[in-house]
Short mmCIF file of C-alpha atoms in Angstrom, two decimals:
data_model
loop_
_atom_site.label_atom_id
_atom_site.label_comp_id
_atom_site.label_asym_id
_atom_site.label_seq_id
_atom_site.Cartn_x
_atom_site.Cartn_y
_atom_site.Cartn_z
CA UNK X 1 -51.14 26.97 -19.77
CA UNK X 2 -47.76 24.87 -19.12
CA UNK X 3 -48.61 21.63 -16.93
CA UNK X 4 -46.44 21.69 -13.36
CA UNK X 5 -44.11 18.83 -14.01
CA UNK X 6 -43.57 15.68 -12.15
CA UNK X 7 -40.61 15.88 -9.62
CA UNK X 8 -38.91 12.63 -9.45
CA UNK X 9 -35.47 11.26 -8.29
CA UNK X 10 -33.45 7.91 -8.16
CA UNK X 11 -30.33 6.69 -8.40
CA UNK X 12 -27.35 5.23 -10.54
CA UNK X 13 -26.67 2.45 -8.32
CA UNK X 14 -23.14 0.29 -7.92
CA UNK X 15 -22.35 -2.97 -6.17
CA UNK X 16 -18.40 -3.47 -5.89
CA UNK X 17 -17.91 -6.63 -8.01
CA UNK X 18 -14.93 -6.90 -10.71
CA UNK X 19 -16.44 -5.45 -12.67
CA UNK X 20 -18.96 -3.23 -10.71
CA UNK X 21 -22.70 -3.73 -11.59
CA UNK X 22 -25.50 -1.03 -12.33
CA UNK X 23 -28.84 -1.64 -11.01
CA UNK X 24 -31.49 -1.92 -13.55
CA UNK X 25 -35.56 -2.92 -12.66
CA UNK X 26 -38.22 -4.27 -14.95
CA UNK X 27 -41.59 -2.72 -14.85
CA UNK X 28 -44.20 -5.26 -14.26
CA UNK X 29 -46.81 -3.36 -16.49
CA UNK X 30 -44.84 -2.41 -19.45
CA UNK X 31 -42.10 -4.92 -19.23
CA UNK X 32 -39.43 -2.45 -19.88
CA UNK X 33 -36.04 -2.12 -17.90
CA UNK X 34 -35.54 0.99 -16.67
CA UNK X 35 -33.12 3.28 -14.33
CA UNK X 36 -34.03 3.25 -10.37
CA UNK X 37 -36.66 5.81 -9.66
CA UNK X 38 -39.97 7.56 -8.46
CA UNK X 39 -41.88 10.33 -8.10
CA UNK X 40 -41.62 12.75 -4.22
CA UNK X 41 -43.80 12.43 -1.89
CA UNK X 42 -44.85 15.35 -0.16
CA UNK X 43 -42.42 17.46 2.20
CA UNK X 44 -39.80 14.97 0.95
CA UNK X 45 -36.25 16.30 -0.55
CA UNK X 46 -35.18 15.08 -3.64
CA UNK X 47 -32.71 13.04 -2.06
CA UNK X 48 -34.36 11.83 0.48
CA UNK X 49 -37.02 10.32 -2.39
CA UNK X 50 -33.85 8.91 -4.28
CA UNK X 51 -33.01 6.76 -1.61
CA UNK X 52 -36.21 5.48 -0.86
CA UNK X 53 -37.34 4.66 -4.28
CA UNK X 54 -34.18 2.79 -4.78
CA UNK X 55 -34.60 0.85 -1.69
CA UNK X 56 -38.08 -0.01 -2.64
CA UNK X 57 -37.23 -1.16 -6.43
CA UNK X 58 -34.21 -2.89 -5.64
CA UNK X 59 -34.39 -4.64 -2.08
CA UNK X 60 -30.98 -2.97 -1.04
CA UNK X 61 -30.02 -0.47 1.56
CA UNK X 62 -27.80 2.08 -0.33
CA UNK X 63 -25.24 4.95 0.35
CA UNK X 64 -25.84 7.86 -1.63
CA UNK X 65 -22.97 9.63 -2.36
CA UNK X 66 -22.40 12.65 -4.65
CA UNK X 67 -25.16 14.26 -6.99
CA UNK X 68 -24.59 13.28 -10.97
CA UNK X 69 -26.97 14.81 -13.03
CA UNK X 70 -30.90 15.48 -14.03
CA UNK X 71 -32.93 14.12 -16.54
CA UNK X 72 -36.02 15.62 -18.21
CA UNK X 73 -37.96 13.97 -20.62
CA UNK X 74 -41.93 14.22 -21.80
CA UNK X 75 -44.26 11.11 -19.91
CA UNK X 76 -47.83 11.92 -20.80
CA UNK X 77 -47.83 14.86 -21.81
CA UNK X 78 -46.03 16.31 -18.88
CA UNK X 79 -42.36 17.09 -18.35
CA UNK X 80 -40.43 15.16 -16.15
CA UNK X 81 -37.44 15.87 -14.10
CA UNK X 82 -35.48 13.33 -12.40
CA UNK X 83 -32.13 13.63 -10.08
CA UNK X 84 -29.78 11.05 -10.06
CA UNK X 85 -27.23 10.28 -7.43
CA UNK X 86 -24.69 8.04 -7.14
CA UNK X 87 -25.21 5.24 -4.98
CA UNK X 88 -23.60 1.90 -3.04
CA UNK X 89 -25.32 -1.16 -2.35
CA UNK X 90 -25.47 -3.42 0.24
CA UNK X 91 -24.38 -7.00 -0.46
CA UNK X 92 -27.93 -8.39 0.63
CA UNK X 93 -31.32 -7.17 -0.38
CA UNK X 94 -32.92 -6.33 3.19
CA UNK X 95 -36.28 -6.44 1.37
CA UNK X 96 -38.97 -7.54 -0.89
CA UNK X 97 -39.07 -5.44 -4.20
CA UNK X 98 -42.34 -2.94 -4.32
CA UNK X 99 -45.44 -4.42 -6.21
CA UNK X 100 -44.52 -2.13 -9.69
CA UNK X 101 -40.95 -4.18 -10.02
CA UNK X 102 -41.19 -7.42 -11.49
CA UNK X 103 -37.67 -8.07 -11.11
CA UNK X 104 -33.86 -6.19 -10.06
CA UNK X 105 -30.96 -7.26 -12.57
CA UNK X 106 -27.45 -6.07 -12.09
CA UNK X 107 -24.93 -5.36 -14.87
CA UNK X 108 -21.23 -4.09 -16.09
CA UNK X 109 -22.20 -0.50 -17.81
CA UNK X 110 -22.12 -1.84 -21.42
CA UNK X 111 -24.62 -4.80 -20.89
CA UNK X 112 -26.99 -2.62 -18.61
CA UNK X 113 -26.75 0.01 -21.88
CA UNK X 114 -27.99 -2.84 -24.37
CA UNK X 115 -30.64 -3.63 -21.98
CA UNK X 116 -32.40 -0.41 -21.12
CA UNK X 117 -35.88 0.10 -22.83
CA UNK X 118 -36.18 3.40 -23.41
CA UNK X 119 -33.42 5.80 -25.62
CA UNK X 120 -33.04 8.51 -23.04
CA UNK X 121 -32.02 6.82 -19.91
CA UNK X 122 -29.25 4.73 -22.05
CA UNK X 123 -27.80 7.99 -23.62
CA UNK X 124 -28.08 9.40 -19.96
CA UNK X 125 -26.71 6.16 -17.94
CA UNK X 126 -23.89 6.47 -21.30
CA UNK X 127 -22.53 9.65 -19.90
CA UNK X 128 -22.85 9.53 -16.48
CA UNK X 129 -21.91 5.89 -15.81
CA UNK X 130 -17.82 6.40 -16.74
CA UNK X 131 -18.71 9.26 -13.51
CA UNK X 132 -20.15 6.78 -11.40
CA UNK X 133 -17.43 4.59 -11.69
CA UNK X 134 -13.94 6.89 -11.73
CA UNK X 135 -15.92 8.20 -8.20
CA UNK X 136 -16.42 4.96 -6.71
CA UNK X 137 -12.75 3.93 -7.92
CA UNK X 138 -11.43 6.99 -6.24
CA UNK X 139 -13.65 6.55 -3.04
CA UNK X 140 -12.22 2.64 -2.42
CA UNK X 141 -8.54 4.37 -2.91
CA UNK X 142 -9.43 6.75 -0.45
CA UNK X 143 -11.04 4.13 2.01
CA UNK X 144 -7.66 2.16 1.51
CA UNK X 145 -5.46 4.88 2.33
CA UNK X 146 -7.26 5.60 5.54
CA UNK X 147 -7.30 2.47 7.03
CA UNK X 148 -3.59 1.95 6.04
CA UNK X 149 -3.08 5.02 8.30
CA UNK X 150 -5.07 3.95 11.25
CA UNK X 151 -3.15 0.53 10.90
CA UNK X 152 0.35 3.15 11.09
CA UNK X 153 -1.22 4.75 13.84
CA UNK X 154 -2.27 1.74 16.13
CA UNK X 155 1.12 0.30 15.26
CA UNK X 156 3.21 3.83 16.69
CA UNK X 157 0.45 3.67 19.30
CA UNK X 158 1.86 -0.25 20.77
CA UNK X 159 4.69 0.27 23.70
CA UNK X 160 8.23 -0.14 22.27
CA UNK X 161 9.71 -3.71 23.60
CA UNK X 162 12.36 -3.15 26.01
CA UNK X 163 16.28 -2.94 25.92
CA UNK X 164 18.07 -4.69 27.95
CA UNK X 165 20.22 -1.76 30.07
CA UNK X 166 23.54 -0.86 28.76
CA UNK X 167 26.23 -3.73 29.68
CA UNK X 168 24.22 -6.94 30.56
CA UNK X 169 24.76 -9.67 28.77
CA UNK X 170 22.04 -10.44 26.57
CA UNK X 171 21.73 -14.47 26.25
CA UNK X 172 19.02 -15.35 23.86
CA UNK X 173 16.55 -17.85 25.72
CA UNK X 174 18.06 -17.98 29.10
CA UNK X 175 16.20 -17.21 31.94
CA UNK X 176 17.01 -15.82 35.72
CA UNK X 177 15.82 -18.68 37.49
CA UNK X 178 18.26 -21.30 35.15
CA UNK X 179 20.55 -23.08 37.14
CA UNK X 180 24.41 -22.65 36.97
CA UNK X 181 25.74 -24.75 34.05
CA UNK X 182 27.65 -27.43 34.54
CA UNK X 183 31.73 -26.78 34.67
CA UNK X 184 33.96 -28.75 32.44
CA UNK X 185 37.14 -30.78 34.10
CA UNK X 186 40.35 -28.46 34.57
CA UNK X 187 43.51 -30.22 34.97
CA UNK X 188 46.55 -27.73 35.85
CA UNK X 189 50.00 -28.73 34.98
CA UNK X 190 53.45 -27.20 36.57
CA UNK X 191 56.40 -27.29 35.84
CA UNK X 192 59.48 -28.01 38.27
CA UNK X 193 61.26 -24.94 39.30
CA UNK X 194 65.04 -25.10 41.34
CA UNK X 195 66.64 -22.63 43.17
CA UNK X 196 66.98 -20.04 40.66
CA UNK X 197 63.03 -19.95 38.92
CA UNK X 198 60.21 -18.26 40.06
CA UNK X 199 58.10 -20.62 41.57
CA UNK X 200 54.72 -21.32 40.26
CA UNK X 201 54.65 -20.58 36.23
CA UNK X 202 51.49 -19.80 34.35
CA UNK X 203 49.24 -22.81 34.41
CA UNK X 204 48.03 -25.20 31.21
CA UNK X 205 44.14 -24.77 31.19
CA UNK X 206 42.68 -27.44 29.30
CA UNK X 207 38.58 -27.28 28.44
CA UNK X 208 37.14 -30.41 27.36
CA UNK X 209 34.39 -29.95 24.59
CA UNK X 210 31.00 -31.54 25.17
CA UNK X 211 30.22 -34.51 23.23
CA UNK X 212 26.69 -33.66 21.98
CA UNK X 213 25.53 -30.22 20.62
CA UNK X 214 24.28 -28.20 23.41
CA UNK X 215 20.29 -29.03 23.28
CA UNK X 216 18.81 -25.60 25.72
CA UNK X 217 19.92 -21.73 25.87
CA UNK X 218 21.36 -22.82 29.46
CA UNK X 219 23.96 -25.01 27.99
CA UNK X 220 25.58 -22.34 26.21
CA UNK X 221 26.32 -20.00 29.38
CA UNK X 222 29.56 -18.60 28.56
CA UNK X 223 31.86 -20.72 30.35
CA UNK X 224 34.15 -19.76 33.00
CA UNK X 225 37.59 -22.33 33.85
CA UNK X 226 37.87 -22.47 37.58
CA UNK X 227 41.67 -23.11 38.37
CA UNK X 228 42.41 -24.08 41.89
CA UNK X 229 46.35 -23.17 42.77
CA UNK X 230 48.88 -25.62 44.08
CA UNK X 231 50.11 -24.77 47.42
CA UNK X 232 54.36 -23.61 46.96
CA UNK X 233 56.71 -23.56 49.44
CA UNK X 234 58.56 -20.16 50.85
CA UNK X 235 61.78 -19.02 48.46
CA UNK X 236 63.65 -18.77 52.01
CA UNK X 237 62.98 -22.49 52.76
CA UNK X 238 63.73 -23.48 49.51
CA UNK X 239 67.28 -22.51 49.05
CA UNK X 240 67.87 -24.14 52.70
CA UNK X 241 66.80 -27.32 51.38
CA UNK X 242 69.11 -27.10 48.70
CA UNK X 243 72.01 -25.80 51.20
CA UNK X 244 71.59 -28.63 52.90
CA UNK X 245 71.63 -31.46 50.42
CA UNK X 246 74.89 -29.64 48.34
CA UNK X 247 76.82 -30.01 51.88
#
């Protein structure tokens, strides 16, 4: 009469270094370095178990992520199945390792695949492993992507700046409250007009420069000349005047 066999589960676990690292635990009693895992307890899921055997032989909380395979294999004369997931590890262990684990050792996939004991979990880790680690790759892409969106998103989300309204002068670092600059000297200049000119030609503005670079956004106000007209006398009175002096 076939034997029930044992129901166990555990997982192929990965901390993101450069490379990433398998976990790998040494037996106390047999001093061998297997794959994370143990037998269910009762009413438990296979996954469920997975999780908690790997937190008890390695210390670390873990995210278990997609299922990668089963391995069955003879142990005492009974057949046993194990399911492995895929896991992530914390960067911390958050506690001790169980009584059974001597130790927790973690590994790029070719050095954990020299140092497994036993044949079948190194021609098991040897398949799935490449798996494990295309799916993480692709899962830290993914995570990437998303938060580059949510960055795009928050940055849409922020209230455009705004324009100044069509036609105002736009004067980079003045201010409302700033004084009225200073004006510069204007010195008009006429020239003298007899009987027969139009009195009062176009005036000779001159702007003096300042001397020094202008050191604040209020010195360079746009600058408007402020010419103050000469008082003329009337045509009429004019030509009298020079009546009077050709008599």
């Amino acid at each position: 009469m076939a034997r029930t066999p044992v129901l166990a589960a555990g997982g192929i676990v990965l901390r993101r270094e450069a490379p990433p690292r398998f976990a790998i635990v040494r037996l106390r009693k047999r001093n061998e370095w297997v794959l994370p895992k143990g037998k269910l307890d009762d009413g438990e899921t296979p996954r469920d178990a997975a999780e908690r055997e790997v937190l008890e032989e390695t210390g670390h909380d873990v995210e278990v992520h997609e299922f990668l395979g089963t391995l069955v294999y003879d142990s005492g004369g009974r057949s046993k199945v194990v399911h492995y997931w895929r896991m992530d590890a914390g960067g911390k262990p958050v506690r001790a390792l169980m009584s059974d684990i001597r130790e927790v050792d973690w590994l790029p996939l070719d050095e954990a695949l020299d140092r497994l004991s036993r044949g079948y979990e190194r021609v098991f880790l040897e398949n799935v492993g490449p798996i494990a680690l295309q799916a993480a790759a692709n899962a830290e892409r993914e995570r990437r992507t998303r938060l580059r969106v949510a960055a795009a998103e928050r940055r849409r989300a922020q209230p455009a700046e705004q324009e100044p309204a069509a036609g105002a002068p736009v004067i980079a670092g003045a201010r409302a409250a700033d004084p009225a600059p200073v004006r510069p000297a204007v010195t008009p200049e006429y020239a003298a007009a007899d009987a027969g000119e139009v009195a009062g030609r176009e005036h000779v503005v001159e702007v003096t420069a300042p001397e020094a670079p202008p050191s604040s956004a209020r010195e360079i106000a746009p600058i408007a000349a402020v010419v103050q007209p000469t008082p003329r006398k009337n045509l009429i009175e004019r030509v009298r005047d020079w009546l009077r002096r050709a008599a």
